[in-house]
Coordinates of C-alpha atoms in Angstrom, one line a residue:
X1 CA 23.6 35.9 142.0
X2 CA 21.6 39.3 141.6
X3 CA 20.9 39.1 145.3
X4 CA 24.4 39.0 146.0
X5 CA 25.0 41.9 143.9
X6 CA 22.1 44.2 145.7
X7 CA 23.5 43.4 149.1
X8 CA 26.9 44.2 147.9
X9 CA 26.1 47.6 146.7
X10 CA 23.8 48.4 149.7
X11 CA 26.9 47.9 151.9
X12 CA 29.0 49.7 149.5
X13 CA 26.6 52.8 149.6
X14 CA 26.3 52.6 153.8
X15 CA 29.9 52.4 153.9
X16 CA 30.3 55.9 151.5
X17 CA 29.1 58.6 154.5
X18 CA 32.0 57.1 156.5
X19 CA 34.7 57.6 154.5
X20 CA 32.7 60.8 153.5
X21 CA 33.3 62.1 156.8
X22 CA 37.0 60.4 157.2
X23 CA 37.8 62.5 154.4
X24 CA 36.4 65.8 155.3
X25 CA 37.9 65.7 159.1
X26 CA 41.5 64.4 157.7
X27 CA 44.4 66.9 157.3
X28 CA 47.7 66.3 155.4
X29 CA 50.9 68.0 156.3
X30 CA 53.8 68.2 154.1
X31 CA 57.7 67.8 155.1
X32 CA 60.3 69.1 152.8
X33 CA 64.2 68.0 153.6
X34 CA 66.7 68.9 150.6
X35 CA 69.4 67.1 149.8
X36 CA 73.4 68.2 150.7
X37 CA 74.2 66.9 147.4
X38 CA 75.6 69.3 145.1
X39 CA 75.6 67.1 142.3
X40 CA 71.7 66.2 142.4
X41 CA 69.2 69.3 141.8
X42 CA 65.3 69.3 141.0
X43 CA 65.0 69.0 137.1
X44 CA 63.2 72.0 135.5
X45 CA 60.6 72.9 133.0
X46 CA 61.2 73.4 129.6
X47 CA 61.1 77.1 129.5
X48 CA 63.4 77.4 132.5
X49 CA 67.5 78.1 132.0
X50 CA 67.4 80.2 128.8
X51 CA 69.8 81.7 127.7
X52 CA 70.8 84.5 125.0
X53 CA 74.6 85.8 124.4
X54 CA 76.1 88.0 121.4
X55 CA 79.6 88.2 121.3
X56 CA 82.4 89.8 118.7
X57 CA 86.4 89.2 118.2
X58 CA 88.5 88.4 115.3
X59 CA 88.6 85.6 113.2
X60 CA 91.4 83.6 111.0
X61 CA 90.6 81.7 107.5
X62 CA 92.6 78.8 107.2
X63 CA 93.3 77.9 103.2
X64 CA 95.3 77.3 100.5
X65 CA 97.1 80.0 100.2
X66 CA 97.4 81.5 103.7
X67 CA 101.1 81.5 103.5
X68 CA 101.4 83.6 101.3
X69 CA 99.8 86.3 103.2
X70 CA 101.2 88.8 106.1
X71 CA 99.2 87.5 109.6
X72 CA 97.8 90.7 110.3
X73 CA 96.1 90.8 106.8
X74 CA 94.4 87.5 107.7
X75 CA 92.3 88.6 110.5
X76 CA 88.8 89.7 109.9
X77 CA 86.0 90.8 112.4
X78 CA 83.4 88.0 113.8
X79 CA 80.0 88.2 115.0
X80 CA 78.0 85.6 117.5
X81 CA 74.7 86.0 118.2
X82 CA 72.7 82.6 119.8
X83 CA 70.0 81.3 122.2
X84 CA 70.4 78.1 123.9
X85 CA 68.7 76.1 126.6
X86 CA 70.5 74.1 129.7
X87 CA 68.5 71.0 130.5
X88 CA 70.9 70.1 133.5
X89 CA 73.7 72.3 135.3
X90 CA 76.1 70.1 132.6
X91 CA 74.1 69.6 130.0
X92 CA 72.7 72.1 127.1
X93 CA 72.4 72.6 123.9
X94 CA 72.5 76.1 121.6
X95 CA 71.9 77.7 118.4
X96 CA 74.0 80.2 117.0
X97 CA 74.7 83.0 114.1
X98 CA 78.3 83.1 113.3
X99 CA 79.3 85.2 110.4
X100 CA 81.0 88.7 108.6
X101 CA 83.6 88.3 106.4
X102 CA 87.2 86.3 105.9
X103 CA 90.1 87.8 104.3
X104 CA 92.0 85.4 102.3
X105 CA 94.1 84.5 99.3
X106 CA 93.0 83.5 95.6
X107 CA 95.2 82.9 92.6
X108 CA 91.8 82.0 90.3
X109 CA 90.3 85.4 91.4
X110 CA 87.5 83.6 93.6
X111 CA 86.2 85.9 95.9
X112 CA 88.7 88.5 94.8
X113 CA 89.0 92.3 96.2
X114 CA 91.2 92.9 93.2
X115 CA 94.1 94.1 95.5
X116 CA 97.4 92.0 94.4
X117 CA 99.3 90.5 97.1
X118 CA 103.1 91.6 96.7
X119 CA 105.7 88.5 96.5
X120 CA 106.5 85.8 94.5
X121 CA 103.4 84.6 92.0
X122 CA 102.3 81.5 93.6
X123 CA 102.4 78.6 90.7
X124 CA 102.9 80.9 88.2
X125 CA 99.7 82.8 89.0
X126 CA 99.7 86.2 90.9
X127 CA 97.6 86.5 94.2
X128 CA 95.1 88.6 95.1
X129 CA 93.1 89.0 98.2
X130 CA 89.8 87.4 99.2
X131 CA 87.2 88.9 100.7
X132 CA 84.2 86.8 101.8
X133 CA 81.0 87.2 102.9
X134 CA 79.5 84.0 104.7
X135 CA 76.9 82.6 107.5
X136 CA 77.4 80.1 109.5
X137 CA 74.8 78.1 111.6
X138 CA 75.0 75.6 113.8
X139 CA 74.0 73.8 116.8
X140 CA 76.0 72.7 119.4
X141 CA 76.1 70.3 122.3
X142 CA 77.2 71.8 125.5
X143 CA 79.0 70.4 128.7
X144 CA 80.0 72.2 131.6
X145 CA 82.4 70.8 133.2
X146 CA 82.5 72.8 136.2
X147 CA 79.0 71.7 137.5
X148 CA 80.0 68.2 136.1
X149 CA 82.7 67.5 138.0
X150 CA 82.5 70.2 140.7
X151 CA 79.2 70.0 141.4
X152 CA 76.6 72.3 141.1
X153 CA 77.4 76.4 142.3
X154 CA 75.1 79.1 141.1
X155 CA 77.7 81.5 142.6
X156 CA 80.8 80.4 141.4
X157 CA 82.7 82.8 138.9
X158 CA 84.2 80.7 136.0
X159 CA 82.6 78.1 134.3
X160 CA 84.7 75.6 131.9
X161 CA 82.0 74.8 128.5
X162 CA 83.7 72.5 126.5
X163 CA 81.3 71.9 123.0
X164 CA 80.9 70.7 119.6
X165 CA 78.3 70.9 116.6
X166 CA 77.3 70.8 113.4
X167 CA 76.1 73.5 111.1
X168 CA 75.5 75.1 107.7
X169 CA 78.2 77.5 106.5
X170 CA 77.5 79.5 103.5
X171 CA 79.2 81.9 101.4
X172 CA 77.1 84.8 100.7
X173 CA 79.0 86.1 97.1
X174 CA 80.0 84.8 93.9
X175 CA 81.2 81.9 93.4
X176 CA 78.7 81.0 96.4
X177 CA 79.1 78.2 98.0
X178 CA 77.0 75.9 100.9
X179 CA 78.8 73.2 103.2
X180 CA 78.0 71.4 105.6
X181 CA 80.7 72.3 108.7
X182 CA 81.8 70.8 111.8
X183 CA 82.6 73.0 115.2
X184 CA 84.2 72.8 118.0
X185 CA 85.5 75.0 120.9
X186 CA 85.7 76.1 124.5
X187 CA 83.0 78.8 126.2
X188 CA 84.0 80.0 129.4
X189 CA 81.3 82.2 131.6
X190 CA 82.5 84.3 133.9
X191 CA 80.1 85.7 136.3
X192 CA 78.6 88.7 137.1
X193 CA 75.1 88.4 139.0
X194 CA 72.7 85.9 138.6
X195 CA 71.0 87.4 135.1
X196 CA 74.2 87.9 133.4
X197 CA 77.9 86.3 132.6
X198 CA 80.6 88.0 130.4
X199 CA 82.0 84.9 127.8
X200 CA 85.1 84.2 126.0
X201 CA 84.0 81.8 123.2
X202 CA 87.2 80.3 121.3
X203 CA 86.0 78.1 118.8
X204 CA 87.3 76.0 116.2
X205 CA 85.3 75.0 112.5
X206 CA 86.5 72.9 110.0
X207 CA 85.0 72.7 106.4
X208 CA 85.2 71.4 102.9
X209 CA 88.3 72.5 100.6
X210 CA 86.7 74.2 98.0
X211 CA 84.9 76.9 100.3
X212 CA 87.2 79.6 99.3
X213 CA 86.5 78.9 95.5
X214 CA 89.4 77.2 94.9
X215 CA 90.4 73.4 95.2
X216 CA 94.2 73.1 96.5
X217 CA 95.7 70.4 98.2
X218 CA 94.2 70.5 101.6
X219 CA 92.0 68.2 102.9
X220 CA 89.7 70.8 104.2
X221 CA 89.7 74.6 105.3
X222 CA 89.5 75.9 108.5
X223 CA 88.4 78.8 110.3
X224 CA 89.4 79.8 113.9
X225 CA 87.4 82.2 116.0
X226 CA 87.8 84.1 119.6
X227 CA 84.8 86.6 120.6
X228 CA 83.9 88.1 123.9
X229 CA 80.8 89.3 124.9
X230 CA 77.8 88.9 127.5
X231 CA 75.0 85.9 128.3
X232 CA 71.3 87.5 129.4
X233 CA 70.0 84.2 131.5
X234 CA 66.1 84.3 131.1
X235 CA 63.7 83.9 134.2
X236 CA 63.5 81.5 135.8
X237 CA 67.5 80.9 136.0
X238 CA 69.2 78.3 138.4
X239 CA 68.3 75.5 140.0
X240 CA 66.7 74.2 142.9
X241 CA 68.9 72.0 145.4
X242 CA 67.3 67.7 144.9
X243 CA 64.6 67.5 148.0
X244 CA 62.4 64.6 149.1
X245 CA 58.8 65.6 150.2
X246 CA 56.8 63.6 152.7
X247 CA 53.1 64.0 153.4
X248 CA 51.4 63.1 156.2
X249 CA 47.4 62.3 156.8
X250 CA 46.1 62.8 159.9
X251 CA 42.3 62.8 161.2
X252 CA 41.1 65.7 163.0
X253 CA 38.7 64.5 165.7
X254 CA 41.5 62.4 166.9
X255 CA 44.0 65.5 166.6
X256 CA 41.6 67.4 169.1
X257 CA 41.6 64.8 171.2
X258 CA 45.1 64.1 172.0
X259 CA 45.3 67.9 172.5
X260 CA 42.9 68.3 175.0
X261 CA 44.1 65.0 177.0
X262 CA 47.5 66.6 176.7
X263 CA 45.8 70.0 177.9
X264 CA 44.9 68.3 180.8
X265 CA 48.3 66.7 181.5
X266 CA 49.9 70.0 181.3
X267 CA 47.5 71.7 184.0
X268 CA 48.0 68.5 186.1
X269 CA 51.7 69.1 186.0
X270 CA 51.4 73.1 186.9
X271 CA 49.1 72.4 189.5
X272 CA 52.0 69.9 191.3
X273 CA 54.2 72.0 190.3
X274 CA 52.7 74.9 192.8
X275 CA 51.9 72.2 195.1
X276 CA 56.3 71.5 194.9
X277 CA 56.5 75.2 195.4
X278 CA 54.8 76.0 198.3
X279 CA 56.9 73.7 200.2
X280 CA 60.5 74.3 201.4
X281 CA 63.1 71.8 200.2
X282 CA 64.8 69.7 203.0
X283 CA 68.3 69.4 202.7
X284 CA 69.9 66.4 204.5
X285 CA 73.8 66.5 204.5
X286 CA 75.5 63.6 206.6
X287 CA 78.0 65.1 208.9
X288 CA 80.6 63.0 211.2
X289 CA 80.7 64.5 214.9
X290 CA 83.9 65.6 216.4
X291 CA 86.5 63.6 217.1
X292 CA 89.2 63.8 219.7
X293 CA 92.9 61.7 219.5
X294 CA 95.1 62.2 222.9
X295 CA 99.2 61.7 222.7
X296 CA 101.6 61.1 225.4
X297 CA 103.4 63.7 226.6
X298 CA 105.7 65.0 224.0
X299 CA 104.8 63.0 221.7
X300 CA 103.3 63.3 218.1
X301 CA 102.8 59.3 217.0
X302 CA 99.5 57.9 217.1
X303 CA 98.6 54.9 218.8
X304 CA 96.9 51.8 217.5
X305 CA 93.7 52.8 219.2
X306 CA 94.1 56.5 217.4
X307 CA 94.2 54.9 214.1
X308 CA 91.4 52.7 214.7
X309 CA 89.1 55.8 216.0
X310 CA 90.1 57.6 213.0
X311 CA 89.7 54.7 210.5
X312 CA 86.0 54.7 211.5
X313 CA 85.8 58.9 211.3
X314 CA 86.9 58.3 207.7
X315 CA 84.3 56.2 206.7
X316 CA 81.6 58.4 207.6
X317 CA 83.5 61.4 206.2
X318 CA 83.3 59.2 202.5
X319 CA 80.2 58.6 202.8
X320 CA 78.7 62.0 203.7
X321 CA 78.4 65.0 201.7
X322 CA 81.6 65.4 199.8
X323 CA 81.3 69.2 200.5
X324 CA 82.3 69.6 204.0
X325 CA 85.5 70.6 205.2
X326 CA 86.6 69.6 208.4
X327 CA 89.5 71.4 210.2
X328 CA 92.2 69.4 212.0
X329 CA 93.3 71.4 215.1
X330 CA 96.3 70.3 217.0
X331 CA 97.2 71.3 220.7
X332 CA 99.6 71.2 223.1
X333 CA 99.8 71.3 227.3
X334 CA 101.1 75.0 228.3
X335 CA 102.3 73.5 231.4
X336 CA 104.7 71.7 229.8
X337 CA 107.5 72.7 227.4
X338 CA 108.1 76.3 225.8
X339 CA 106.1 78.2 224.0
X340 CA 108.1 77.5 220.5
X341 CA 108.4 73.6 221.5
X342 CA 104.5 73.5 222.2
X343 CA 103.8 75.1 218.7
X344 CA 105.7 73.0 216.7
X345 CA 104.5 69.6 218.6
X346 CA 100.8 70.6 218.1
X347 CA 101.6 71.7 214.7
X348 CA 103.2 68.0 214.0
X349 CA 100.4 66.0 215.7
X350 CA 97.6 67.6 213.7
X351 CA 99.7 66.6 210.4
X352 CA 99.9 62.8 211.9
X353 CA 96.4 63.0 212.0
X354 CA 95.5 64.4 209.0
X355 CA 98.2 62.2 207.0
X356 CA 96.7 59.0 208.6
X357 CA 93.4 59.9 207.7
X358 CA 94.7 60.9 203.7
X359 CA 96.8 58.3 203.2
X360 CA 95.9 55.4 205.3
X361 CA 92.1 55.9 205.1
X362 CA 91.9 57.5 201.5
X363 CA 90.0 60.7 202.4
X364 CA 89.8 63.3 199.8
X365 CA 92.3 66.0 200.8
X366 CA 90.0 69.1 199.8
X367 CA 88.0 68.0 202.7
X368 CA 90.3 68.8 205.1
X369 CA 92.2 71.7 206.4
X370 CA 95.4 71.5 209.3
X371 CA 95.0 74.0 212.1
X372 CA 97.8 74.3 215.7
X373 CA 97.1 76.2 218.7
X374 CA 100.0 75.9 220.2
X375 CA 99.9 75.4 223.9
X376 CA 96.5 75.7 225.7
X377 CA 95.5 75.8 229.4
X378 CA 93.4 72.8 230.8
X379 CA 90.3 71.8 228.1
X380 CA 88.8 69.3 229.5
X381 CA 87.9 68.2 233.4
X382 CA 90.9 70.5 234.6
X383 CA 92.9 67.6 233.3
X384 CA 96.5 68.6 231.0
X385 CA 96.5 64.8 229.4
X386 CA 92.9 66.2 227.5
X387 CA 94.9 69.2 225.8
X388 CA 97.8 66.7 224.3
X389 CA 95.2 66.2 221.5
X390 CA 94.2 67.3 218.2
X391 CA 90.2 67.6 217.5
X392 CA 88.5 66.9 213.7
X393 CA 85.3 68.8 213.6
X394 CA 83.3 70.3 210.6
X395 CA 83.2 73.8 209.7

């Protein structure tokens, strides 16, 4: 058993250089491909997506006796001041300050400016106004719904925050009092550049009866808030579109060599290359020789033999070089007929030919092109029967 164990490790140890020296001549390289899917993004550290905002507006107290009071008088100033943290474009979470005063109505002088409220006494007590001093803080549980349904859009302008929370609200003067309070509300960000957003925060909080002071017959008070102000986004902001990274490992030495066989290939192909170059390209085109059809005097119809002559000039036109033109020339015997008849018969017996060769044989018609001469002298062997023809040559 121990001499298995020696041999072991003396392999083990002769084996260590060569991945030693795998190692050293291996290279990685590193793909990156990001996703098109604006709902997945890279999740961030801790410290990223920080936010602060303040905002200020007016605010409403809810209570016993809020009927009894004008709605202007009701309306007191609010303050917001919070930090708060997004841990995904929909998700976050904040703390927040909310606070001042409330303006209210008391008939047991809770809270009490001393300033009587004019009207009928309420109960048989007279009212007076309230004026109270409070805190409120609370956390809150953030969604935005734009990035959660819209995907994410570091540019887009409005963002929909619906929320809701719990906090501590207290009041701050005699008769204090310390609740625990429930919020609610809607945030929307509008935005401005990537560092800042201007928000509308309307927010709802509900809390027990007796904050005011006073016990009534409610089954809670209430207190209704709208402030406007600006969000300072800490660095680093935003986020980073979902990718998938892929790494490769590759070993030098082999590297090298595939780049100097492929080195060699590429001078190979230059030097064939100038080799291709220093001779002329030959150009074969296949070409059908002339062709002459005779007619009988006066005549334009072709006879069987024609058609068979020209059947076989059609097949080499197909199969040549689809760009030559030949020209279709039709003549006529000037010793015979006018002038005028001898034009119009060469005229009509290059268009027998060139129909019979279209539409019998199927050749393409922008290979072909009608030409008439009228009536000529003797062509051929001083013989007039040689210029009752037409004659199909190339160009």
């Amino acid at each position: 058993m121990k001499q298995k164990t020696f041999i072991a490790a003396l392999a083990l140890a002769a084996a260590c250089p060569v991945f030693a020296q795998t190692g050293e001549n291996a290279e990685t390289t590193e793909t990156v491909e990001y996703s098109s899917d604006k709902y997945k993004v890279e999740t961030n550290r801790f410290w990223s997506n920080w936010f602060i905002s303040v905002g200020a507006g007016p605010q409403m107290l809810f209570s016993d006796h809020d009927r009894q009071m004008k709605f202007g008088k009701r309306i007191s100033p609010a303050l917001d001041i919070a930090i708060g943290k997004w841990f995904t474009p929909g998700i976050g979470v904040r703390f927040m300050y909310s606070g001042l005063s409330l303006d209210g109505a008391t008939q047991n002088g809770a809270h009490s400016d001393g300033t009587p409220i004019s009207g009928k006494p309420w109960n048989g007590y007279w009212l007076t106004n309230q004026d109270i001093n409070f805190y409120h803080f609370h956390f809150d549980a953030m969604f935005n719904f734009s990035n959660l349904f819209c995907g994410y859009n570091e540019k887009r302008i409005w963002n929909c925050i619906p929320y809701g929370g719990l906090g501590v609200i207290k009041a701050t003067d005699s008769p204090t009092h310390t609740d625990i309070a429930a919020n609610f509300g809607i945030l929307n960000t509008f935005r401005l550049s990537s560092a800042w957003d201007i928000n509308l925060d309307i927010r709802g909080t509900i809390m027990s009866d007796d904050f005011d002071g006073e016990t009534g017959e409610r089954g809670g008070e209430g207190l209704l808030a709208a402030t406007v102000g600006f969000t300072y986004k800490i660095k680093p902001r935003g986020w980073e579109r979902s990718k998938t990274i892929t790494r490769t490992a590759y070993n030098n030495d082999e590297l090298n060599a595939m780049r100097e066989k492929l080195n060699r290939m590429n001078d190979e192909n230059a030097r064939l290359r100038e080799q291709l170059a220093e001779k002329p390209e030959t150009v074969t085109k296949q070409i059908a020789s002339s062709n002459l059809i005779t007619f009988r005097i006066g005549k334009s119809d072709l006879s069987n033999e024609a058609r068979v002559n020209l059947g076989m000039l059609a097949e080499v036109i197909k199969k040549g070089d689809p760009s030559t033109v030949y020209t279709i020339t039709g003549y006529a015997d000037a010793g015979t007929g006018s002038k005028k008849l001898n034009e119009r018969l060469s005229k009509a017996r290059a268009e027998a030919v060139y129909n019979c060769l279209v539409e019998e044989f199927g050749v393409n018609k922008s290979q072909l092109k009608v030409d008439y001469k009228g009536g000529v002298e003797n062509m051929f062997y001083d013989d007039p029967r040689m210029s009752r023809a037409v004659i199909t040559k190339s160009n």
